[in-house]
């Protein structure tokens, strides 16, 4: 079963593509995440490396893609919310950086 949803933050689109599969009678909840590569430098360190725990596996986010998997619907929901919050923070940092970049003109003058 495939599920998908999209978060649109102004001009930035982030997609969560969920899949529920059955592995020898055990349900697996997998989710691929697509985000703009422009957010890469603002992602928290914990999303940039594999994070494996007994509850969930989060694969390193890189080049606009990441994913996670778990055997629990509840854990899938919690992980999705946590990742959404981290991507929202990365987006806010990106917007702040863009605004600073737009405001900086490099024409300051210093008299010694």
mmCIF file with all atom_site columns, C-alpha atoms in Angstrom:
data_model
loop_
_atom_site.group_PDB
_atom_site.id
_atom_site.type_symbol
_atom_site.label_atom_id
_atom_site.label_alt_id
_atom_site.label_comp_id
_atom_site.label_asym_id
_atom_site.label_entity_id
_atom_site.label_seq_id
_atom_site.pdbx_PDB_ins_code
_atom_site.Cartn_x
_atom_site.Cartn_y
_atom_site.Cartn_z
_atom_site.occupancy
_atom_site.B_iso_or_equiv
_atom_site.pdbx_formal_charge
_atom_site.auth_seq_id
_atom_site.auth_comp_id
_atom_site.auth_asym_id
_atom_site.auth_atom_id
_atom_site.pdbx_PDB_model_num
ATOM 1   C CA . UNK A 1 1   ? 0.000  0.000   0.000  1.00 0.00 ? 1   UNK A CA 1
ATOM 2   C CA . UNK A 1 2   ? 1.443  3.359   -1.030 1.00 0.00 ? 2   UNK A CA 1
ATOM 3   C CA . UNK A 1 3   ? 0.556  6.613   0.652  1.00 0.00 ? 3   UNK A CA 1
ATOM 4   C CA . UNK A 1 4   ? 1.933  10.040  -0.058 1.00 0.00 ? 4   UNK A CA 1
ATOM 5   C CA . UNK A 1 5   ? 1.643  13.547  1.203  1.00 0.00 ? 5   UNK A CA 1
ATOM 6   C CA . UNK A 1 6   ? 3.321  16.818  0.525  1.00 0.00 ? 6   UNK A CA 1
ATOM 7   C CA . UNK A 1 7   ? 4.262  19.820  2.637  1.00 0.00 ? 7   UNK A CA 1
ATOM 8   C CA . UNK A 1 8   ? 4.514  23.095  0.709  1.00 0.00 ? 8   UNK A CA 1
ATOM 9   C CA . UNK A 1 9   ? 6.513  25.779  2.522  1.00 0.00 ? 9   UNK A CA 1
ATOM 10  C CA . UNK A 1 10  ? 6.294  28.824  0.237  1.00 0.00 ? 10  UNK A CA 1
ATOM 11  C CA . UNK A 1 11  ? 8.434  27.830  -2.755 1.00 0.00 ? 11  UNK A CA 1
ATOM 12  C CA . UNK A 1 12  ? 9.876  24.694  -1.105 1.00 0.00 ? 12  UNK A CA 1
ATOM 13  C CA . UNK A 1 13  ? 8.151  21.349  -1.501 1.00 0.00 ? 13  UNK A CA 1
ATOM 14  C CA . UNK A 1 14  ? 8.820  18.369  0.757  1.00 0.00 ? 14  UNK A CA 1
ATOM 15  C CA . UNK A 1 15  ? 7.265  14.991  -0.025 1.00 0.00 ? 15  UNK A CA 1
ATOM 16  C CA . UNK A 1 16  ? 6.673  12.033  2.255  1.00 0.00 ? 16  UNK A CA 1
ATOM 17  C CA . UNK A 1 17  ? 5.959  8.824   0.316  1.00 0.00 ? 17  UNK A CA 1
ATOM 18  C CA . UNK A 1 18  ? 4.813  6.070   2.653  1.00 0.00 ? 18  UNK A CA 1
ATOM 19  C CA . UNK A 1 19  ? 4.584  2.375   1.954  1.00 0.00 ? 19  UNK A CA 1
ATOM 20  C CA . UNK A 1 20  ? 3.168  -0.357  4.154  1.00 0.00 ? 20  UNK A CA 1
ATOM 21  C CA . UNK A 1 21  ? 4.453  -3.838  3.417  1.00 0.00 ? 21  UNK A CA 1
ATOM 22  C CA . UNK A 1 22  ? 4.143  -7.291  4.939  1.00 0.00 ? 22  UNK A CA 1
ATOM 23  C CA . UNK A 1 23  ? 7.360  -9.139  5.738  1.00 0.00 ? 23  UNK A CA 1
ATOM 24  C CA . UNK A 1 24  ? 6.533  -12.693 6.865  1.00 0.00 ? 24  UNK A CA 1
ATOM 25  C CA . UNK A 1 25  ? 3.456  -11.538 8.761  1.00 0.00 ? 25  UNK A CA 1
ATOM 26  C CA . UNK A 1 26  ? 5.127  -8.455  10.231 1.00 0.00 ? 26  UNK A CA 1
ATOM 27  C CA . UNK A 1 27  ? 3.981  -5.095  8.941  1.00 0.00 ? 27  UNK A CA 1
ATOM 28  C CA . UNK A 1 28  ? 6.692  -2.665  7.917  1.00 0.00 ? 28  UNK A CA 1
ATOM 29  C CA . UNK A 1 29  ? 6.081  1.054   7.667  1.00 0.00 ? 29  UNK A CA 1
ATOM 30  C CA . UNK A 1 30  ? 8.541  2.659   5.247  1.00 0.00 ? 30  UNK A CA 1
ATOM 31  C CA . UNK A 1 31  ? 8.680  6.286   4.237  1.00 0.00 ? 31  UNK A CA 1
ATOM 32  C CA . UNK A 1 32  ? 10.835 7.993   1.611  1.00 0.00 ? 32  UNK A CA 1
ATOM 33  C CA . UNK A 1 33  ? 11.329 11.726  2.080  1.00 0.00 ? 33  UNK A CA 1
ATOM 34  C CA . UNK A 1 34  ? 12.146 14.121  -0.758 1.00 0.00 ? 34  UNK A CA 1
ATOM 35  C CA . UNK A 1 35  ? 13.291 17.653  -0.012 1.00 0.00 ? 35  UNK A CA 1
ATOM 36  C CA . UNK A 1 36  ? 15.104 20.391  -1.960 1.00 0.00 ? 36  UNK A CA 1
ATOM 37  C CA . UNK A 1 37  ? 18.875 20.024  -1.962 1.00 0.00 ? 37  UNK A CA 1
ATOM 38  C CA . UNK A 1 38  ? 19.021 23.720  -1.002 1.00 0.00 ? 38  UNK A CA 1
ATOM 39  C CA . UNK A 1 39  ? 18.087 22.663  2.549  1.00 0.00 ? 39  UNK A CA 1
ATOM 40  C CA . UNK A 1 40  ? 21.037 20.262  2.804  1.00 0.00 ? 40  UNK A CA 1
ATOM 41  C CA . UNK A 1 41  ? 23.422 22.630  4.606  1.00 0.00 ? 41  UNK A CA 1
ATOM 42  C CA . UNK A 1 42  ? 20.752 23.454  7.188  1.00 0.00 ? 42  UNK A CA 1
ATOM 43  C CA . UNK A 1 43  ? 19.798 19.882  8.137  1.00 0.00 ? 43  UNK A CA 1
ATOM 44  C CA . UNK A 1 44  ? 20.617 18.798  11.694 1.00 0.00 ? 44  UNK A CA 1
ATOM 45  C CA . UNK A 1 45  ? 23.501 16.357  12.076 1.00 0.00 ? 45  UNK A CA 1
ATOM 46  C CA . UNK A 1 46  ? 21.212 13.527  13.209 1.00 0.00 ? 46  UNK A CA 1
ATOM 47  C CA . UNK A 1 47  ? 19.523 13.489  9.784  1.00 0.00 ? 47  UNK A CA 1
ATOM 48  C CA . UNK A 1 48  ? 22.841 13.442  7.925  1.00 0.00 ? 48  UNK A CA 1
ATOM 49  C CA . UNK A 1 49  ? 23.881 10.044  9.274  1.00 0.00 ? 49  UNK A CA 1
ATOM 50  C CA . UNK A 1 50  ? 22.224 6.654   9.687  1.00 0.00 ? 50  UNK A CA 1
ATOM 51  C CA . UNK A 1 51  ? 20.357 6.404   12.973 1.00 0.00 ? 51  UNK A CA 1
ATOM 52  C CA . UNK A 1 52  ? 19.480 2.846   13.949 1.00 0.00 ? 52  UNK A CA 1
ATOM 53  C CA . UNK A 1 53  ? 17.549 2.003   17.095 1.00 0.00 ? 53  UNK A CA 1
ATOM 54  C CA . UNK A 1 54  ? 15.352 -0.951  18.097 1.00 0.00 ? 54  UNK A CA 1
ATOM 55  C CA . UNK A 1 55  ? 12.264 1.168   17.284 1.00 0.00 ? 55  UNK A CA 1
ATOM 56  C CA . UNK A 1 56  ? 13.163 2.830   13.988 1.00 0.00 ? 56  UNK A CA 1
ATOM 57  C CA . UNK A 1 57  ? 15.817 3.025   11.286 1.00 0.00 ? 57  UNK A CA 1
ATOM 58  C CA . UNK A 1 58  ? 16.445 6.474   9.834  1.00 0.00 ? 58  UNK A CA 1
ATOM 59  C CA . UNK A 1 59  ? 18.716 6.381   6.808  1.00 0.00 ? 59  UNK A CA 1
ATOM 60  C CA . UNK A 1 60  ? 21.041 9.317   6.208  1.00 0.00 ? 60  UNK A CA 1
ATOM 61  C CA . UNK A 1 61  ? 19.482 12.237  4.363  1.00 0.00 ? 61  UNK A CA 1
ATOM 62  C CA . UNK A 1 62  ? 21.547 13.276  1.360  1.00 0.00 ? 62  UNK A CA 1
ATOM 63  C CA . UNK A 1 63  ? 21.085 14.949  -2.026 1.00 0.00 ? 63  UNK A CA 1
ATOM 64  C CA . UNK A 1 64  ? 17.418 15.699  -1.385 1.00 0.00 ? 64  UNK A CA 1
ATOM 65  C CA . UNK A 1 65  ? 16.437 12.204  -0.217 1.00 0.00 ? 65  UNK A CA 1
ATOM 66  C CA . UNK A 1 66  ? 16.043 10.408  3.082  1.00 0.00 ? 66  UNK A CA 1
ATOM 67  C CA . UNK A 1 67  ? 13.960 7.591   4.514  1.00 0.00 ? 67  UNK A CA 1
ATOM 68  C CA . UNK A 1 68  ? 12.897 5.759   7.622  1.00 0.00 ? 68  UNK A CA 1
ATOM 69  C CA . UNK A 1 69  ? 11.304 2.421   8.481  1.00 0.00 ? 69  UNK A CA 1
ATOM 70  C CA . UNK A 1 70  ? 9.737  0.829   11.524 1.00 0.00 ? 70  UNK A CA 1
ATOM 71  C CA . UNK A 1 71  ? 7.454  -2.056  12.503 1.00 0.00 ? 71  UNK A CA 1
ATOM 72  C CA . UNK A 1 72  ? 5.059  0.150   14.457 1.00 0.00 ? 72  UNK A CA 1
ATOM 73  C CA . UNK A 1 73  ? 2.451  2.551   13.101 1.00 0.00 ? 73  UNK A CA 1
ATOM 74  C CA . UNK A 1 74  ? 2.766  4.649   16.251 1.00 0.00 ? 74  UNK A CA 1
ATOM 75  C CA . UNK A 1 75  ? 6.547  4.918   15.823 1.00 0.00 ? 75  UNK A CA 1
ATOM 76  C CA . UNK A 1 76  ? 6.093  5.786   12.137 1.00 0.00 ? 76  UNK A CA 1
ATOM 77  C CA . UNK A 1 77  ? 3.749  8.630   13.117 1.00 0.00 ? 77  UNK A CA 1
ATOM 78  C CA . UNK A 1 78  ? 6.135  9.932   15.796 1.00 0.00 ? 78  UNK A CA 1
ATOM 79  C CA . UNK A 1 79  ? 9.153  9.709   13.477 1.00 0.00 ? 79  UNK A CA 1
ATOM 80  C CA . UNK A 1 80  ? 7.299  11.505  10.694 1.00 0.00 ? 80  UNK A CA 1
ATOM 81  C CA . UNK A 1 81  ? 6.421  14.376  13.043 1.00 0.00 ? 81  UNK A CA 1
ATOM 82  C CA . UNK A 1 82  ? 10.014 14.604  14.298 1.00 0.00 ? 82  UNK A CA 1
ATOM 83  C CA . UNK A 1 83  ? 11.398 14.695  10.754 1.00 0.00 ? 83  UNK A CA 1
ATOM 84  C CA . UNK A 1 84  ? 8.800  17.269  9.670  1.00 0.00 ? 84  UNK A CA 1
ATOM 85  C CA . UNK A 1 85  ? 9.839  19.494  12.586 1.00 0.00 ? 85  UNK A CA 1
ATOM 86  C CA . UNK A 1 86  ? 13.534 19.160  11.709 1.00 0.00 ? 86  UNK A CA 1
ATOM 87  C CA . UNK A 1 87  ? 12.860 19.938  8.057  1.00 0.00 ? 87  UNK A CA 1
ATOM 88  C CA . UNK A 1 88  ? 10.713 22.916  9.078  1.00 0.00 ? 88  UNK A CA 1
ATOM 89  C CA . UNK A 1 89  ? 13.605 24.233  11.190 1.00 0.00 ? 89  UNK A CA 1
ATOM 90  C CA . UNK A 1 90  ? 16.022 23.697  8.296  1.00 0.00 ? 90  UNK A CA 1
ATOM 91  C CA . UNK A 1 91  ? 13.639 25.588  6.018  1.00 0.00 ? 91  UNK A CA 1
ATOM 92  C CA . UNK A 1 92  ? 13.387 28.487  8.476  1.00 0.00 ? 92  UNK A CA 1
ATOM 93  C CA . UNK A 1 93  ? 17.191 28.668  8.708  1.00 0.00 ? 93  UNK A CA 1
ATOM 94  C CA . UNK A 1 94  ? 17.356 28.599  4.904  1.00 0.00 ? 94  UNK A CA 1
ATOM 95  C CA . UNK A 1 95  ? 14.858 31.500  4.628  1.00 0.00 ? 95  UNK A CA 1
ATOM 96  C CA . UNK A 1 96  ? 16.785 33.511  7.229  1.00 0.00 ? 96  UNK A CA 1
ATOM 97  C CA . UNK A 1 97  ? 20.031 32.904  5.333  1.00 0.00 ? 97  UNK A CA 1
ATOM 98  C CA . UNK A 1 98  ? 18.388 33.936  2.030  1.00 0.00 ? 98  UNK A CA 1
ATOM 99  C CA . UNK A 1 99  ? 17.107 37.140  3.637  1.00 0.00 ? 99  UNK A CA 1
ATOM 100 C CA . UNK A 1 100 ? 20.543 37.943  5.068  1.00 0.00 ? 100 UNK A CA 1
ATOM 101 C CA . UNK A 1 101 ? 22.067 37.263  1.675  1.00 0.00 ? 101 UNK A CA 1
ATOM 102 C CA . UNK A 1 102 ? 19.546 39.588  -0.019 1.00 0.00 ? 102 UNK A CA 1
ATOM 103 C CA . UNK A 1 103 ? 20.183 42.340  2.537  1.00 0.00 ? 103 UNK A CA 1
ATOM 104 C CA . UNK A 1 104 ? 23.956 42.196  2.387  1.00 0.00 ? 104 UNK A CA 1
ATOM 105 C CA . UNK A 1 105 ? 25.381 44.485  -0.236 1.00 0.00 ? 105 UNK A CA 1
ATOM 106 C CA . UNK A 1 106 ? 29.032 44.536  0.775  1.00 0.00 ? 106 UNK A CA 1
ATOM 107 C CA . UNK A 1 107 ? 29.241 48.295  0.415  1.00 0.00 ? 107 UNK A CA 1
ATOM 108 C CA . UNK A 1 108 ? 30.182 49.088  3.995  1.00 0.00 ? 108 UNK A CA 1
ATOM 109 C CA . UNK A 1 109 ? 32.780 51.783  4.435  1.00 0.00 ? 109 UNK A CA 1
ATOM 110 C CA . UNK A 1 110 ? 35.417 51.919  7.120  1.00 0.00 ? 110 UNK A CA 1
ATOM 111 C CA . UNK A 1 111 ? 37.530 54.965  7.853  1.00 0.00 ? 111 UNK A CA 1
ATOM 112 C CA . UNK A 1 112 ? 40.763 54.482  9.739  1.00 0.00 ? 112 UNK A CA 1
#
